[in-house]
PDB file of C-alpha atoms in Angstrom:
ATOM      1  CA  MET A   1       0.000   0.000   0.000  1.00 74.00           C
ATOM      2  CA  LYS A   2       1.367   3.383  -0.973  1.00 79.00           C
ATOM      3  CA  GLU A   3       1.425   6.201   1.532  1.00 83.00           C
ATOM      4  CA  ILE A   4       0.665   9.699   0.315  1.00 85.00           C
ATOM      5  CA  ILE A   5       2.764  12.427   1.885  1.00 83.00           C
ATOM      6  CA  GLU A   6       2.508  16.187   1.554  1.00 86.00           C
ATOM      7  CA  ILE A   7       5.565  18.388   1.442  1.00 80.00           C
ATOM      8  CA  PRO A   8       5.102  22.110   2.043  1.00 84.00           C
ATOM      9  CA  ILE A   9       6.979  24.203  -0.522  1.00 78.00           C
ATOM     10  CA  ASP A  10       7.771  27.889  -0.049  1.00 82.00           C
ATOM     11  CA  LYS A  11       6.651  30.191  -2.858  1.00 77.00           C
ATOM     12  CA  GLU A  12      10.313  31.101  -3.431  1.00 79.00           C
ATOM     13  CA  ASP A  13      11.078  27.436  -4.178  1.00 84.00           C
ATOM     14  CA  GLU A  14       8.407  26.966  -6.870  1.00 86.00           C
ATOM     15  CA  LYS A  15      10.857  27.904  -9.643  1.00 88.00           C
ATOM     16  CA  LEU A  16      13.447  25.513  -8.204  1.00 88.00           C
ATOM     17  CA  ILE A  17      10.879  22.712  -8.084  1.00 89.00           C
ATOM     18  CA  ALA A  18       9.820  23.370 -11.692  1.00 92.00           C
ATOM     19  CA  GLN A  19      13.445  23.299 -12.853  1.00 94.00           C
ATOM     20  CA  ALA A  20      14.148  20.079 -10.948  1.00 93.00           C
ATOM     21  CA  GLU A  21      11.021  18.386 -12.284  1.00 93.00           C
ATOM     22  CA  GLU A  22      11.957  19.334 -15.847  1.00 96.00           C
ATOM     23  CA  ILE A  23      15.329  17.634 -15.357  1.00 97.00           C
ATOM     24  CA  LEU A  24      13.675  14.596 -13.762  1.00 97.00           C
ATOM     25  CA  THR A  25      11.273  14.349 -16.706  1.00 97.00           C
ATOM     26  CA  ASP A  26      14.233  14.440 -19.091  1.00 98.00           C
ATOM     27  CA  LEU A  27      15.690  11.545 -17.081  1.00 97.00           C
ATOM     28  CA  GLY A  28      12.412   9.639 -17.328  1.00 97.00           C
ATOM     29  CA  LEU A  29      11.590  10.019 -13.634  1.00 97.00           C
ATOM     30  CA  ASP A  30       8.529  11.435 -11.943  1.00 94.00           C
ATOM     31  CA  ARG A  31       8.658  13.129  -8.526  1.00 90.00           C
ATOM     32  CA  SER A  32       7.540  10.005  -6.659  1.00 90.00           C
ATOM     33  CA  THR A  33      10.160   7.767  -8.266  1.00 94.00           C
ATOM     34  CA  ALA A  34      12.904  10.359  -7.735  1.00 95.00           C
ATOM     35  CA  LEU A  35      12.052  10.651  -4.036  1.00 91.00           C
ATOM     36  CA  THR A  36      11.991   6.859  -3.680  1.00 92.00           C
ATOM     37  CA  VAL A  37      15.432   6.644  -5.316  1.00 96.00           C
ATOM     38  CA  PHE A  38      16.688   9.405  -3.005  1.00 95.00           C
ATOM     39  CA  TYR A  39      15.374   7.675   0.142  1.00 94.00           C
ATOM     40  CA  ARG A  40      16.838   4.316  -0.924  1.00 97.00           C
ATOM     41  CA  GLN A  41      20.229   5.959  -1.430  1.00 98.00           C
ATOM     42  CA  VAL A  42      20.028   7.683   1.983  1.00 97.00           C
ATOM     43  CA  VAL A  43      19.382   4.306   3.622  1.00 98.00           C
ATOM     44  CA  LEU A  44      22.050   2.516   1.570  1.00 98.00           C
ATOM     45  CA  ARG A  45      24.700   5.139   2.334  1.00 96.00           C
ATOM     46  CA  LYS A  46      23.431   5.952   5.829  1.00 96.00           C
ATOM     47  CA  GLY A  47      23.575   9.605   4.862  1.00 95.00           C
ATOM     48  CA  LEU A  48      23.016  11.922   1.955  1.00 93.00           C
ATOM     49  CA  PRO A  49      23.987  10.481  -1.431  1.00 95.00           C
ATOM     50  CA  PHE A  50      25.932  13.632  -2.261  1.00 91.00           C
ATOM     51  CA  GLU A  51      28.185  16.136  -0.536  1.00 89.00           C
ATOM     52  CA  ILE A  52      26.863  19.437   0.735  1.00 84.00           C
ATOM     53  CA  ASP A  53      29.266  22.351   0.711  1.00 80.00           C
ATOM     54  CA  PRO A  54      28.852  23.870   4.202  1.00 80.00           C
ATOM     55  CA  ILE A  55      29.415  27.374   2.818  1.00 75.00           C
ATOM     56  CA  ASP A  56      26.730  27.028   0.138  1.00 66.00           C
ATOM     57  CA  PHE A  57      24.335  25.429   2.628  1.00 63.00           C
ATOM     58  CA  LYS A  58      24.841  28.262   5.129  1.00 63.00           C
ATOM     59  CA  GLN A  59      24.325  30.933   2.451  1.00 64.00           C
ATOM     60  CA  GLU A  60      21.149  29.238   1.207  1.00 67.00           C
ATOM     61  CA  ASN A  61      19.879  28.853   4.773  1.00 63.00           C
ATOM     62  CA  ASP A  62      20.655  32.505   5.532  1.00 69.00           C
ATOM     63  CA  ARG A  63      18.712  33.576   2.418  1.00 64.00           C
ATOM     64  CA  GLY A  64      15.749  31.531   3.601  1.00 59.00           C
ATOM     65  CA  ASN A  65      15.860  33.131   7.026  1.00 60.00           C
ATOM     66  CA  GLU A  66      15.982  36.629   5.521  1.00 60.00           C
ATOM     67  CA  SER A  67      12.942  36.014   3.324  1.00 56.00           C
ATOM     68  CA  SER A  68      10.903  34.837   6.316  1.00 54.00           C
ATOM     69  CA  LYS A  69      11.393  38.163   8.135  1.00 51.00           C
TER      70      LYS A  69
END
């Protein structure tokens, strides 16, 4: 049985989501399949399946905090 989940998306992220979904479509993946692949990789690797640059992450997080003010 499939579980349906809802993920809140900030208005600022709508463009990002559209860009990502266009790439996923080009790869032959829908959002559900891409998220399943992501979760399987997280479990397999016991962490994120890619590196996060702490500087980029902090800058992105700071931008998010500024827009919520």
